Amino acid sequence: MISKLTNLALALGFAVVASAASAATIYEFDLIDSPGGDKAGSFDYGARLDDSLGNKPDAKVTRYFSFSLGDASAKLIYDSANKTAQIIGTMVESTAKGVAGGVFDVVYNMSGLTDLGGGAFISTNLNGTGSITSQSDPTDVLMLGAKKNGSGESFIMKADGHKVPGSDDAWSGRGWIDFSSAQRGANDFLFTTDGGPTPGVVPLPAAGWMLLSAFAGAGIFARKSRKAA
């Protein structure tokens, strides 16, 4: 009887662990500027924000932020189990083609994503929020929202070579973003990746390992009991 219960417990324990491991796959992408972000030969960018001084008549200013210049270092982390993604790290403002300006912290969160497999996903629910904040001037903050309105995809991440010359399978991320109630012009993320996705598995919680240890202990106890009998 003890043996049957122990075997059942072990089987259930391993099933729980296997299920948790397979359901908790995450993908990490190292982000770089997309060559398709080039505007009139001026900039390759990772994020472009038009009208970045609001809706004043003379405030039509476009700012470009880079994932590749200077100290820029950012990742996109996609959790395919929970259907969430986050862009996080640092960007550098481009003041001219190839010229690095100030360093900015970037964070952008998305949820309710549609999984396409292998690290690819799309967002169709206009769900996204975050900010781009200057490290040297905390008052220089651009609040980021999701695509304001309309239908269709608001963010896409997949290996389709979007705007990457000579490549049909480079990983590309792009999505419209809103950062002001008076948004005008184009505001978007547009980037490619350095080497594609790196898959990983969220570590099993400590309680899970304790459960496995208990099951293993029960198995050892059962074997000893059989030998004593």
mmCIF file of C-alpha atoms in Angstrom, residues 49-54 58-63 93 179 184 187:
data_model
loop_
_atom_site.group_PDB
_atom_site.id
_atom_site.type_symbol
_atom_site.label_atom_id
_atom_site.label_comp_id
_atom_site.label_asym_id
_atom_site.label_seq_id
_atom_site.Cartn_x
_atom_site.Cartn_y
_atom_site.Cartn_z
ATOM 1 C CA LEU A 49 8.354 60.264 -30.883
ATOM 2 C CA ASP A 50 6.860 63.104 -32.900
ATOM 3 C CA ASP A 51 5.323 66.200 -31.354
ATOM 4 C CA SER A 52 7.260 65.494 -28.174
ATOM 5 C CA LEU A 53 6.640 68.927 -26.648
ATOM 6 C CA GLY A 54 2.863 68.597 -26.707
ATOM 7 C CA ASP A 58 5.371 75.621 -32.699
ATOM 8 C CA ALA A 59 6.192 72.439 -30.781
ATOM 9 C CA LYS A 60 6.428 69.926 -33.621
ATOM 10 C CA VAL A 61 9.648 68.257 -32.430
ATOM 11 C CA THR A 62 10.665 64.710 -33.264
ATOM 12 C CA ARG A 63 12.966 62.877 -30.857
ATOM 13 C CA GLU A 93 18.845 59.899 -27.588
ATOM 14 C CA PHE A 179 2.662 59.380 -25.333
ATOM 15 C CA ARG A 184 0.152 63.882 -33.844
ATOM 16 C CA ASN A 187 5.220 57.503 -32.681
#
